[in-house]
PDB file of C-alpha atoms and ligand atoms in Angstrom:
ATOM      1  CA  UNK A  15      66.332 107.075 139.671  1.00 81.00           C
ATOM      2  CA  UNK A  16      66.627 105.473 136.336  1.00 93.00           C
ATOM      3  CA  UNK A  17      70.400 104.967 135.264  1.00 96.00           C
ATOM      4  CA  UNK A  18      71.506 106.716 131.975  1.00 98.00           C
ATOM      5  CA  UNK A  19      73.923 104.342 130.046  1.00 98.00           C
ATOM      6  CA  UNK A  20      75.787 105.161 126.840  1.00 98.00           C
ATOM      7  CA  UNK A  21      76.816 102.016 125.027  1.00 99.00           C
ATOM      8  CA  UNK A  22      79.040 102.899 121.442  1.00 99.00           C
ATOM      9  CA  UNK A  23      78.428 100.725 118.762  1.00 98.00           C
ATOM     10  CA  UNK A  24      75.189  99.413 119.792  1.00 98.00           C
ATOM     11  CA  UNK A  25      72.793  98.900 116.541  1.00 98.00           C
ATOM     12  CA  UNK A  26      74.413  95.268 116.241  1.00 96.00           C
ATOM     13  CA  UNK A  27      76.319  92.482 118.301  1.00 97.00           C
ATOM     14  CA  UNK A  28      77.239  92.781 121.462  1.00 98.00           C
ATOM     15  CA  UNK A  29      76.826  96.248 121.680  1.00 98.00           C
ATOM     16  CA  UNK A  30      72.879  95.875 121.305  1.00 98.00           C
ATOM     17  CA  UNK A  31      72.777  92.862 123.556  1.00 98.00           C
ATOM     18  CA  UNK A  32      74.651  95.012 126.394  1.00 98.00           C
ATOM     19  CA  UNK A  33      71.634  98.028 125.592  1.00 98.00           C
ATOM     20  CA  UNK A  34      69.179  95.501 126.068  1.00 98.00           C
ATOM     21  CA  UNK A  35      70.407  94.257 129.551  1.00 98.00           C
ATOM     22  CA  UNK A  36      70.599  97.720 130.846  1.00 98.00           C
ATOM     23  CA  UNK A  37      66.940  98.778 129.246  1.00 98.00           C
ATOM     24  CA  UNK A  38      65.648  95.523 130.883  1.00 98.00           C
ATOM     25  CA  UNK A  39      66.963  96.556 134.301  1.00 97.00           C
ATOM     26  CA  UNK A  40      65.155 100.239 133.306  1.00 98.00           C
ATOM     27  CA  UNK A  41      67.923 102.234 132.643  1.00 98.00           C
ATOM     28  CA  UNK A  42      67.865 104.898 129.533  1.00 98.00           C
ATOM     29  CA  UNK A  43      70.202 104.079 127.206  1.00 98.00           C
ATOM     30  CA  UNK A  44      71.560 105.933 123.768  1.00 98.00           C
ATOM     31  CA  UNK A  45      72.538 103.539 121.500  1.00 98.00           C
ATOM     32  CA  UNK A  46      75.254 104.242 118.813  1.00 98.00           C
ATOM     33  CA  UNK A  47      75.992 102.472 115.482  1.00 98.00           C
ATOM     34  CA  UNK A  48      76.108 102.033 111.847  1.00 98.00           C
ATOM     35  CA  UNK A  49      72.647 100.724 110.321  1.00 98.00           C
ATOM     36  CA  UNK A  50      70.052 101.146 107.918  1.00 98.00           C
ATOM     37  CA  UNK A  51      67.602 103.689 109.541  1.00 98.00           C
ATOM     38  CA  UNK A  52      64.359 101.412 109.785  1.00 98.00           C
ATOM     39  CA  UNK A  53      66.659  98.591 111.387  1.00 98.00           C
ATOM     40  CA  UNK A  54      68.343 101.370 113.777  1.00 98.00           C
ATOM     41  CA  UNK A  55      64.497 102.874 115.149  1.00 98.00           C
ATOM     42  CA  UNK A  56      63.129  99.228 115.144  1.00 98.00           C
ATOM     43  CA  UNK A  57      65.925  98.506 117.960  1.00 98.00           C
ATOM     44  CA  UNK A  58      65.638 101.504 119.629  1.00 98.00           C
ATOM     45  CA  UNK A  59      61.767 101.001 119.760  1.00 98.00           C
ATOM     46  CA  UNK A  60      62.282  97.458 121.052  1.00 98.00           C
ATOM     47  CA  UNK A  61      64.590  98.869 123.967  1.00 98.00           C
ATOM     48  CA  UNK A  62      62.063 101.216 124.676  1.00 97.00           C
ATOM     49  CA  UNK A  63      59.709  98.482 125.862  1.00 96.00           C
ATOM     50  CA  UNK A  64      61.582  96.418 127.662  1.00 98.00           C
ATOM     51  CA  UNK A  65      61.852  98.093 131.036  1.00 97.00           C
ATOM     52  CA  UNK A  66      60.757 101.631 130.793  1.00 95.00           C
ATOM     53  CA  UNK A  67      63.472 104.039 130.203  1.00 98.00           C
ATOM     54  CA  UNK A  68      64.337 105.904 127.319  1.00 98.00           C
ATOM     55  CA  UNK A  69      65.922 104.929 124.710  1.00 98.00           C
ATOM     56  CA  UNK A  70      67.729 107.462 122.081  1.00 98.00           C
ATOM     57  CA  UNK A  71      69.588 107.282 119.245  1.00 98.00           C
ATOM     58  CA  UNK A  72      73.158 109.189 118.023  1.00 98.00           C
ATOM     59  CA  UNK A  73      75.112 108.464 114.588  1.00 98.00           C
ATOM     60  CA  UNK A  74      78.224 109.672 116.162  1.00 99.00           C
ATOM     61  CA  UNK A  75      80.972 108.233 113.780  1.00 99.00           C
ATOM     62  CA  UNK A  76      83.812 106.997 116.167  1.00 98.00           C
ATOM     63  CA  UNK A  77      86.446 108.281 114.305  1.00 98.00           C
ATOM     64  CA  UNK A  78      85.287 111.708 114.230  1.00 98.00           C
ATOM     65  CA  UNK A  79      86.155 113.455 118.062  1.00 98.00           C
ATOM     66  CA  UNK A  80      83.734 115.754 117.416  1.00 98.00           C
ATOM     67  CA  UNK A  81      80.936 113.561 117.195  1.00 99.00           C
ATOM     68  CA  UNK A  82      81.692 111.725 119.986  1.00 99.00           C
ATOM     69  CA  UNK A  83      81.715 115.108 121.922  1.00 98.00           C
ATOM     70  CA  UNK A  84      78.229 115.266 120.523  1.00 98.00           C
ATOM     71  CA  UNK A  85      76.863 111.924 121.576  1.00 98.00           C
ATOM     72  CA  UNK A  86      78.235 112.755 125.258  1.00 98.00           C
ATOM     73  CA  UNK A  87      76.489 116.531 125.088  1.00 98.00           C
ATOM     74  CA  UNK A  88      73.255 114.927 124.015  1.00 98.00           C
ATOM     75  CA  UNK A  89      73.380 112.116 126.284  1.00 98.00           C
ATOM     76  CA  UNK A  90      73.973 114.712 129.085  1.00 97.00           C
ATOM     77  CA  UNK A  91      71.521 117.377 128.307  1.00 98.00           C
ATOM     78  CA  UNK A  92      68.821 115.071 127.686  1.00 98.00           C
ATOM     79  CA  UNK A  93      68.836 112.988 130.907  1.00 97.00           C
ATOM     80  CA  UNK A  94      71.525 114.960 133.378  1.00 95.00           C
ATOM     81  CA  UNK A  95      74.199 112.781 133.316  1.00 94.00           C
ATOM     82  CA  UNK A  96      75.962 109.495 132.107  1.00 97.00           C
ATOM     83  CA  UNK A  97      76.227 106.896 134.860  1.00 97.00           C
ATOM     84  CA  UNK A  98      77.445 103.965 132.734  1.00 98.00           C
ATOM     85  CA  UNK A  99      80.093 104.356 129.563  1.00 98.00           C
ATOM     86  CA  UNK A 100      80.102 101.272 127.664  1.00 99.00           C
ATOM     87  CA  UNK A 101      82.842 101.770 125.047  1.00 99.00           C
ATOM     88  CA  UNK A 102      82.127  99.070 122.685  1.00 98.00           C
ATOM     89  CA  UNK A 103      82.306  99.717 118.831  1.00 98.00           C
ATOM     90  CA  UNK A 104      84.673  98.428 116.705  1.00 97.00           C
ATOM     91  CA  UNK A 105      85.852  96.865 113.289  1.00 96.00           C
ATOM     92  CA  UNK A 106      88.314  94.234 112.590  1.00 94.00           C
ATOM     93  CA  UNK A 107      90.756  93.872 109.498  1.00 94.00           C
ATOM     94  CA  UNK A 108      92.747  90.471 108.538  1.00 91.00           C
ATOM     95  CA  UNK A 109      96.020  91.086 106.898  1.00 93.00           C
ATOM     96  CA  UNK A 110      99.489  90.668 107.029  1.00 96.00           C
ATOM     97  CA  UNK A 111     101.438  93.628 108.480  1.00 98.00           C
ATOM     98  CA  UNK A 112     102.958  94.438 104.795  1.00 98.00           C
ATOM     99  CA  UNK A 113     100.331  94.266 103.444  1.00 98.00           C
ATOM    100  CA  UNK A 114      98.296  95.190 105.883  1.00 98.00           C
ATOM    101  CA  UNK A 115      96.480  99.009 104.515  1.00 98.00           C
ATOM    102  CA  UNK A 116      97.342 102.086 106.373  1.00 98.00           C
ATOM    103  CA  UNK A 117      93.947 103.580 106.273  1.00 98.00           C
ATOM    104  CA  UNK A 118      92.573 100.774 107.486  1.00 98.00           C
ATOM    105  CA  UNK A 119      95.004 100.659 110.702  1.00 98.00           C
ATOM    106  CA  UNK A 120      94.603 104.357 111.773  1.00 98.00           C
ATOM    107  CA  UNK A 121      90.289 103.023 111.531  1.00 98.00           C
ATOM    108  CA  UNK A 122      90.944 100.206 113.458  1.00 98.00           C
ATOM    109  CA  UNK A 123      93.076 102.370 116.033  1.00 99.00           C
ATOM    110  CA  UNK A 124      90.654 105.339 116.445  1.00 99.00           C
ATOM    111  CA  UNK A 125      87.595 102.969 116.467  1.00 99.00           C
ATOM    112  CA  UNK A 126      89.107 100.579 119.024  1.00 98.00           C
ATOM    113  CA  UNK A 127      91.396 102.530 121.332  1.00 99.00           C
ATOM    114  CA  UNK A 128      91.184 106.443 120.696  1.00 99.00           C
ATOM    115  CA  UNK A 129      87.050 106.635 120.139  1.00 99.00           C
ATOM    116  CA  UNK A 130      87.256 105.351 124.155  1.00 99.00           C
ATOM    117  CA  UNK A 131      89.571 108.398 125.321  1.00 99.00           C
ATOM    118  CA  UNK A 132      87.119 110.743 123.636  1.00 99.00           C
ATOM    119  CA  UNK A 133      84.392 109.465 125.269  1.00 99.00           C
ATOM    120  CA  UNK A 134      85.876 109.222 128.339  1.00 98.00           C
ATOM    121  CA  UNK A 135      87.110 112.212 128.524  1.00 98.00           C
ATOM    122  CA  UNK A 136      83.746 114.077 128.031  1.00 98.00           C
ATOM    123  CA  UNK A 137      82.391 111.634 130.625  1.00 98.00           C
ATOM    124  CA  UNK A 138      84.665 111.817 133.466  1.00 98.00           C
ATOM    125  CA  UNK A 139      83.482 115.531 134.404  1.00 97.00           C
ATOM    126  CA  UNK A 140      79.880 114.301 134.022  1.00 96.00           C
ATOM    127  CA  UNK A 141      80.376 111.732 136.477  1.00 96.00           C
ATOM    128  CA  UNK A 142      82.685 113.763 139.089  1.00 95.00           C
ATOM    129  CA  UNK A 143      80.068 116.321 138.956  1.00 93.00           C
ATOM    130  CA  UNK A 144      77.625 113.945 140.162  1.00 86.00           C
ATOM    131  CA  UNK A 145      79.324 113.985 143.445  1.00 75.00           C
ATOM    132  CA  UNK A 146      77.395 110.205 144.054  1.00 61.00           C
ATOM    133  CA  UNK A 147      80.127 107.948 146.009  1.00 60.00           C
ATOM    134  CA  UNK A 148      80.577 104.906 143.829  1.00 57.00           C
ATOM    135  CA  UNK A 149      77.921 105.707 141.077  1.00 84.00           C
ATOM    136  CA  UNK A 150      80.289 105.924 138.008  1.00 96.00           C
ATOM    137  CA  UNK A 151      81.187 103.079 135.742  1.00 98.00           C
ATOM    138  CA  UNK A 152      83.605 102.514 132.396  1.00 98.00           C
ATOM    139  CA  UNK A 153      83.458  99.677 130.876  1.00 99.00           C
ATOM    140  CA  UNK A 154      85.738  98.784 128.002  1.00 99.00           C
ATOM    141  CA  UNK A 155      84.483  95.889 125.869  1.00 98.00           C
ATOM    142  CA  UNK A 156      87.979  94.815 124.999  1.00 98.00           C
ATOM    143  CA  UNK A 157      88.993  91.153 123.595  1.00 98.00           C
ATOM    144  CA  UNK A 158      90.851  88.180 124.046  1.00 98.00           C
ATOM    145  CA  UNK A 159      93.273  89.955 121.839  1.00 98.00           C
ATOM    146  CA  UNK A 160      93.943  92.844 124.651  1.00 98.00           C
ATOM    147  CA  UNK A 161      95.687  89.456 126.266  1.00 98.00           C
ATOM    148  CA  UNK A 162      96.945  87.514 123.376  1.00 98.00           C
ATOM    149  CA  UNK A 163      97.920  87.478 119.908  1.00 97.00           C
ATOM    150  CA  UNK A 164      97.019  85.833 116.434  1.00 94.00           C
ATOM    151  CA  UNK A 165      98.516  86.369 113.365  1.00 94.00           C
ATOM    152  CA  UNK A 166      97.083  89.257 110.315  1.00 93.00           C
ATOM    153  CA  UNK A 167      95.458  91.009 113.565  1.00 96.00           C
ATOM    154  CA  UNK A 168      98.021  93.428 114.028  1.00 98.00           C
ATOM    155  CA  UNK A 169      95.612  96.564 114.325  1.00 98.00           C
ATOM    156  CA  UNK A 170      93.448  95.267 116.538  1.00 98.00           C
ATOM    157  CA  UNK A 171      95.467  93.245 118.693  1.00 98.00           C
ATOM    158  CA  UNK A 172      97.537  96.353 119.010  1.00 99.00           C
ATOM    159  CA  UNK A 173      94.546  98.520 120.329  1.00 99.00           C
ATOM    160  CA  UNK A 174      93.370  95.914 122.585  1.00 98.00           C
ATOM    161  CA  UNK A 175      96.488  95.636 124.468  1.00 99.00           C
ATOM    162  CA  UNK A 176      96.327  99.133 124.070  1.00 99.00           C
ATOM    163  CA  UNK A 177      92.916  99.844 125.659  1.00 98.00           C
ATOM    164  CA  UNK A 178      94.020  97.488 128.863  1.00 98.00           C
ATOM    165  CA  UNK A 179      96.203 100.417 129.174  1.00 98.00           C
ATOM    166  CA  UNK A 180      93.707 103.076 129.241  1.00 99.00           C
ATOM    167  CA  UNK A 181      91.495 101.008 131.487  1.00 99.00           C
ATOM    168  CA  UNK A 182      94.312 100.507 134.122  1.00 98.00           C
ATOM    169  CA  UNK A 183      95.401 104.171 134.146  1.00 99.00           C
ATOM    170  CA  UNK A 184      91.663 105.594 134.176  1.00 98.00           C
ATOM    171  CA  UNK A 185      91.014 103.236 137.174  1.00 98.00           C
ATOM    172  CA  UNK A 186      93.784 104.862 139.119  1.00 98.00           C
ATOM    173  CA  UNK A 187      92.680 108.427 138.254  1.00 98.00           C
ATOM    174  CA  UNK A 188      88.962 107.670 139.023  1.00 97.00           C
ATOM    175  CA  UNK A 189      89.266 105.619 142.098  1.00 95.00           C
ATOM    176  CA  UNK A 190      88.620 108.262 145.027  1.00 93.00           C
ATOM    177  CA  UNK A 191      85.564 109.246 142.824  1.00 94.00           C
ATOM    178  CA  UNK A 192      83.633 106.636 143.273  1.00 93.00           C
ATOM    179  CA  UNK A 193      84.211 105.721 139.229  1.00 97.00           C
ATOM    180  CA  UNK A 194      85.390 102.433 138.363  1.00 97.00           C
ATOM    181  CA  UNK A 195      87.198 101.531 135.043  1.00 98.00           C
ATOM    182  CA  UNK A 196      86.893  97.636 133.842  1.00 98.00           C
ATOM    183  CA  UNK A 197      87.139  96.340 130.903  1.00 99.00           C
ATOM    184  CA  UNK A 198      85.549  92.582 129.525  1.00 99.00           C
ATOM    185  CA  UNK A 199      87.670  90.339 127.015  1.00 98.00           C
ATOM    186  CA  UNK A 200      85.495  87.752 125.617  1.00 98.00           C
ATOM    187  CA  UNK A 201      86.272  85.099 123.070  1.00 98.00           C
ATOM    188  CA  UNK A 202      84.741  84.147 120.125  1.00 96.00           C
ATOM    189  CA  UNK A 203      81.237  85.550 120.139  1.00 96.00           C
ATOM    190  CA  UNK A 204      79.286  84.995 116.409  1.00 91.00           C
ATOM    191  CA  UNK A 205      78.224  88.582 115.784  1.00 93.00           C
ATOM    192  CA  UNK A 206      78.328  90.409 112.303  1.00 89.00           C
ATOM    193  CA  UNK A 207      81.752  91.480 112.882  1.00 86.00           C
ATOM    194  CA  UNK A 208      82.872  87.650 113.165  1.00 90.00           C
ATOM    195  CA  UNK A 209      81.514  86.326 110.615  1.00 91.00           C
ATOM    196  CA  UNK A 210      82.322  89.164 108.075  1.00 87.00           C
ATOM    197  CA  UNK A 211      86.397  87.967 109.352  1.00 85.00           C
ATOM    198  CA  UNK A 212      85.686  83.941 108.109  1.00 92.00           C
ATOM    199  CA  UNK A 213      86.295  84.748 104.268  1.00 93.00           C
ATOM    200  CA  UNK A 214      88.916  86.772 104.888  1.00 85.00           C
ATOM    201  CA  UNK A 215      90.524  84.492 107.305  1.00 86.00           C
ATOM    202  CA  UNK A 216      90.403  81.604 104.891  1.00 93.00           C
ATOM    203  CA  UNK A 217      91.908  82.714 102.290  1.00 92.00           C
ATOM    204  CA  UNK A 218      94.668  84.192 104.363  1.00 84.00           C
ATOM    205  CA  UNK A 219      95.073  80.839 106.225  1.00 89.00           C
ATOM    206  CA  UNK A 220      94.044  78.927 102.843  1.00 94.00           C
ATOM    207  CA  UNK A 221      91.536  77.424 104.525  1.00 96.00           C
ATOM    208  CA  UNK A 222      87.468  76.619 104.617  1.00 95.00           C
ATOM    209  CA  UNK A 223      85.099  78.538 106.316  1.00 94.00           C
ATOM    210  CA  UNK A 224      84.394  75.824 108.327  1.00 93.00           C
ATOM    211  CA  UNK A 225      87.937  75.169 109.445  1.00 94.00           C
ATOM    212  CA  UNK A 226      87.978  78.382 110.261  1.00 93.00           C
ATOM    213  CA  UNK A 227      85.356  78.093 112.789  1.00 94.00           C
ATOM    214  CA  UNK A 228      86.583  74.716 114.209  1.00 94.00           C
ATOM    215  CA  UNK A 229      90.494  74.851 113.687  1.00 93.00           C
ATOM    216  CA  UNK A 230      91.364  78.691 114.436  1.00 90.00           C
ATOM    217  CA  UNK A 231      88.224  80.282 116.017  1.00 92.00           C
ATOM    218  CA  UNK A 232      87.310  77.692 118.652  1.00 95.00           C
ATOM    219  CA  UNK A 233      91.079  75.722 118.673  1.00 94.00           C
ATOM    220  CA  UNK A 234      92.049  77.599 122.020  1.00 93.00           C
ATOM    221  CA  UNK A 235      88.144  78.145 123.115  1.00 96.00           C
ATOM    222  CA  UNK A 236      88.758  75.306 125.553  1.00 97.00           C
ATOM    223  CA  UNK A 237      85.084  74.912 125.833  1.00 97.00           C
ATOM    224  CA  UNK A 238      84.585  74.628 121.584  1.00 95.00           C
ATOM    225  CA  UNK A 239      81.332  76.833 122.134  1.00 95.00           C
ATOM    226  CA  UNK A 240      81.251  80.208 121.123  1.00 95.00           C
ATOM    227  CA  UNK A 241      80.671  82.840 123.638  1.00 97.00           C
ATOM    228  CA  UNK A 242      76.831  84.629 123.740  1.00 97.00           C
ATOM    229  CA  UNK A 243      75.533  88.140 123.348  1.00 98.00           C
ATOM    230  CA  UNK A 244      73.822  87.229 126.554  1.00 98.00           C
ATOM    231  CA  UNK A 245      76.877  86.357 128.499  1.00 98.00           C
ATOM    232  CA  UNK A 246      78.706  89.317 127.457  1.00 98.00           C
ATOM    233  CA  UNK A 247      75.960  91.315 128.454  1.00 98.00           C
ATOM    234  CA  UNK A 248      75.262  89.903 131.760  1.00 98.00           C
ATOM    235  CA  UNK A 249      79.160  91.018 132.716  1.00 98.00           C
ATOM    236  CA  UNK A 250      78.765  94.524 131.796  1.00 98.00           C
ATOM    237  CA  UNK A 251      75.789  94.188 134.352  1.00 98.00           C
ATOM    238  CA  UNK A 252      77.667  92.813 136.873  1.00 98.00           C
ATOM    239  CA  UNK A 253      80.366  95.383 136.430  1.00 98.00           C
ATOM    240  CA  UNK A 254      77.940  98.082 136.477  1.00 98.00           C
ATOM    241  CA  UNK A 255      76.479  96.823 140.027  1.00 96.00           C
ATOM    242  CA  UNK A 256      76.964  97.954 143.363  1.00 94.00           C
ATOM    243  CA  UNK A 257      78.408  94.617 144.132  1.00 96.00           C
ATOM    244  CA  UNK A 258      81.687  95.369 142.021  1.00 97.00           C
ATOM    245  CA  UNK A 259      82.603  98.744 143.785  1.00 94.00           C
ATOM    246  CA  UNK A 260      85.493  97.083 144.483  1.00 96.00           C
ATOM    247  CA  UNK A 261      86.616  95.607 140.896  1.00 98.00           C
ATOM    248  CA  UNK A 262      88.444  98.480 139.361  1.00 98.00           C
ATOM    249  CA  UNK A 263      91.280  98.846 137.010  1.00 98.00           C
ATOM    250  CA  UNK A 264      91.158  95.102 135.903  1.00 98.00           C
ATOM    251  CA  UNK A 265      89.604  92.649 133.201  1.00 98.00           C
ATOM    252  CA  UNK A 266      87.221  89.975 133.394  1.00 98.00           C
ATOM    253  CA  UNK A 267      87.984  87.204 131.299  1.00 98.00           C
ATOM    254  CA  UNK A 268      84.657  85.585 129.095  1.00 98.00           C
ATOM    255  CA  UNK A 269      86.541  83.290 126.509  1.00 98.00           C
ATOM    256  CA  UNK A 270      86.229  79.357 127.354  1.00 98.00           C
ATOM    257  CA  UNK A 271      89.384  78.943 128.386  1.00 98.00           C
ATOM    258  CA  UNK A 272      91.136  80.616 125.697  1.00 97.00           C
ATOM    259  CA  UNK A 273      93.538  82.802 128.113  1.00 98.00           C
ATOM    260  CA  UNK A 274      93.940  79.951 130.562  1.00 97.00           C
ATOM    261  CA  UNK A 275      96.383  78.334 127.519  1.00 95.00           C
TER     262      UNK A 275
HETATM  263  P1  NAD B 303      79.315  94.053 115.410  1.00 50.54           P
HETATM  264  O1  NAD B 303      79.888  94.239 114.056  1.00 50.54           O
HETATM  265  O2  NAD B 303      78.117  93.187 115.584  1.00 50.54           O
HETATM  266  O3  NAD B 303      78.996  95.469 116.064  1.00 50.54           O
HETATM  267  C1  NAD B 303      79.892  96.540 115.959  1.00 50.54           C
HETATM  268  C2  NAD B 303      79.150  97.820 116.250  1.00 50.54           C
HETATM  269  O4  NAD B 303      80.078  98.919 116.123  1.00 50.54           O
HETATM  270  C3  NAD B 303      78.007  98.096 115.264  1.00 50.54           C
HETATM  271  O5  NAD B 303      76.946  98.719 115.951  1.00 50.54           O
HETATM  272  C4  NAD B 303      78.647  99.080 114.280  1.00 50.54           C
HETATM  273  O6  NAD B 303      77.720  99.908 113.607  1.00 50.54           O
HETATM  274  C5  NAD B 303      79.508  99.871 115.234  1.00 50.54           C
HETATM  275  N1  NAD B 303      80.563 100.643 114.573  1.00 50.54           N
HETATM  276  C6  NAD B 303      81.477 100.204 113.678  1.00 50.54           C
HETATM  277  N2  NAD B 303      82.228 101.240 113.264  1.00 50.54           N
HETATM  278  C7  NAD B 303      81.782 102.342 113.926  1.00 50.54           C
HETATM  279  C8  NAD B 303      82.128 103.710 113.907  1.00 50.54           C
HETATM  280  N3  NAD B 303      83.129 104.198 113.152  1.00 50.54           N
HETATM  281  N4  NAD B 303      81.429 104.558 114.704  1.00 50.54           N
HETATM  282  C9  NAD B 303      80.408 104.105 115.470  1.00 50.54           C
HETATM  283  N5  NAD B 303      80.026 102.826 115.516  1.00 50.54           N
HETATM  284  C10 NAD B 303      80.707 101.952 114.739  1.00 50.54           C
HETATM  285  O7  NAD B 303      80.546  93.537 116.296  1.00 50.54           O
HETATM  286  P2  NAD B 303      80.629  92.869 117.764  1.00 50.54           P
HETATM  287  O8  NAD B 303      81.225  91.539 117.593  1.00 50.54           O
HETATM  288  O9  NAD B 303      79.362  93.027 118.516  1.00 50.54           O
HETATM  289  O10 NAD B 303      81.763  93.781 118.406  1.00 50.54           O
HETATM  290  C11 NAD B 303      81.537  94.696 119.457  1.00 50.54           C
HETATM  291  C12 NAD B 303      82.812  94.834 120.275  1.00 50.54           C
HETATM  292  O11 NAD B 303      83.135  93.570 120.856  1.00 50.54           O
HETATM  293  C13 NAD B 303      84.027  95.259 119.462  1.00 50.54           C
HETATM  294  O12 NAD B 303      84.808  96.170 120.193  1.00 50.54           O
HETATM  295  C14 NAD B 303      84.784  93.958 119.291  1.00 50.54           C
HETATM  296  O13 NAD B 303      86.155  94.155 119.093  1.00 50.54           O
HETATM  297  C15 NAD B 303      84.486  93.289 120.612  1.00 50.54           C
HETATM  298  N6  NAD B 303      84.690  91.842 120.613  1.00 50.54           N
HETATM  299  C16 NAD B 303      83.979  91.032 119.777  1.00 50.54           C
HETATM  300  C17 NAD B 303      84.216  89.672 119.809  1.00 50.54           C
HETATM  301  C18 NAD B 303      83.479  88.722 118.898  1.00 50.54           C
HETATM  302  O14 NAD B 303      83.901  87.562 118.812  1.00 50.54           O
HETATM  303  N7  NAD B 303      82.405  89.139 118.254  1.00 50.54           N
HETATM  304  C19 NAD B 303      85.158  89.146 120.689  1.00 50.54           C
HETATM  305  C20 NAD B 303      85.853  89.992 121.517  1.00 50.54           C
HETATM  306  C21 NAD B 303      85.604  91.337 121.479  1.00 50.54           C
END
């Protein structure tokens, strides 16, 4: 039977690539996300043909509980269950703690760290009630930054390190279930949400957009590539596989080397 898979912030980035890899391999998936409408159907359209399943669509805002609760409900009454949570959405701000604004961190912290305990915890029944030994899988799409720091990130970095956390004390809950809790840190992968950062980052840093790519985005990428959609994607597959039964409560590392410094 087809595999439903709920990915969050999926109409862009790696979010999109991950819903792709899982409606190649057939699964339905509902895709999440900001985006203009004809851009949002065109996407879900295109995961609709590429291995069979369904493919649906649910505005849920991230920082609204309540919606989340929603995208989980639908998600559930519409194909049974949720076999794969893909907690991926997420925004990034570049400032200086002092000056760094408050709205903006409690964003960054319910997008990044809190949206992933809401869905989570509408999931977790789903998947005990499906009774299936080893069927369940959470993956968190962390960062690099749930490992390390860098400067005017203090939001994110904070709900990173934060979702490690979650990740590590889900795995322990949801081990005798069957239902295993990973999360990926990549690098530097050139998505929307990284390149919307290089302006900010160089004035910040007083530097050019280009030195920001070479001298603080790919310094510690020990391989001086970015990372892909693709290759992101490909580990949420493997995590999601019977194969990694085993691999719970952990991260995998996608960054070039970055962490290895
Ligand atoms: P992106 O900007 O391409 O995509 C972000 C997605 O999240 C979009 O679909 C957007 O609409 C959605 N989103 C934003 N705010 C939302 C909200 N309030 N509610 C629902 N959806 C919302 O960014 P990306 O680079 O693909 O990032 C995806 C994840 O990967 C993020 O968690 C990010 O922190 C993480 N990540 C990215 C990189 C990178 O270099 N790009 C590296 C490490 C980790």
């Amino acid at each position: 039977m087809a595999r439903t898979v709920v990915v969050t912030g999926s109409t862009s980035g790696i979010g999109l690539g991950v819903a792709r890899a899982f409606a190649a391999e057939g699964a339905n998936v509902v895709i999440n996300g900001f985006g203009k409408p004809e851009d949002i159907e065109a996407a879900r359209t295109e995961l609709e043909g590429l291995g069979g399943g369904a493919a649906l669509y649910h505005p849920a805002d991230m920082t609204r509980p309540d919606e989340i609760a929603d995208l989980i409900r639908m998600a559930a009454e519409t194909f049974g269950t949720v076999d794969v949570l893909v907690n991926n959405a997420g925004i990034q701000h570049v400032a200086k703690i002092e000056e760094f604004p408050v709205e903006k961190w409690d964003q960054l912290i319910a997008i990044l760290l809190s949206s992933a305990f809401h869905t989570m915890r509408h999931v977790i029944p789903l998947m005990k009630a499906a009774g299936r030994a080893y069927s369940g899988r959470i993956i968190n799409v962390a960062s690099a930054h749930a490992l390390v720091a860098s400067p005017y990130k203090s939001a994110y970095v904070a709900a990173k390190h934060g979702i490690l956390g979650l990740t590590k004390t889900a795995a322990l809950e949801l081990a005798e279930f069957g239902i295993t809790v990973n999360a990926i840190c990549p690098g530097y992968v050139l998505t929307p949400l990284v390149e919307k950062q290089i302006p900010d980052t160089a004035r910040e840093r007083g530097i050019s957009e280009e030195a920001v790519k070479t001298d603080v985005m790919l310094r510690l990428q020990a391989t001086k590539q970015f990372v892909s959609i693709e290759e992101v994607a490909a580990t949420a597959l493997y995590l999601a596989s019977d194969a990694a039964r085993q691999i719970t409560g952990t991260h995998i590392s996608i960054d070039g080397g970055w962490t290895a410094q």
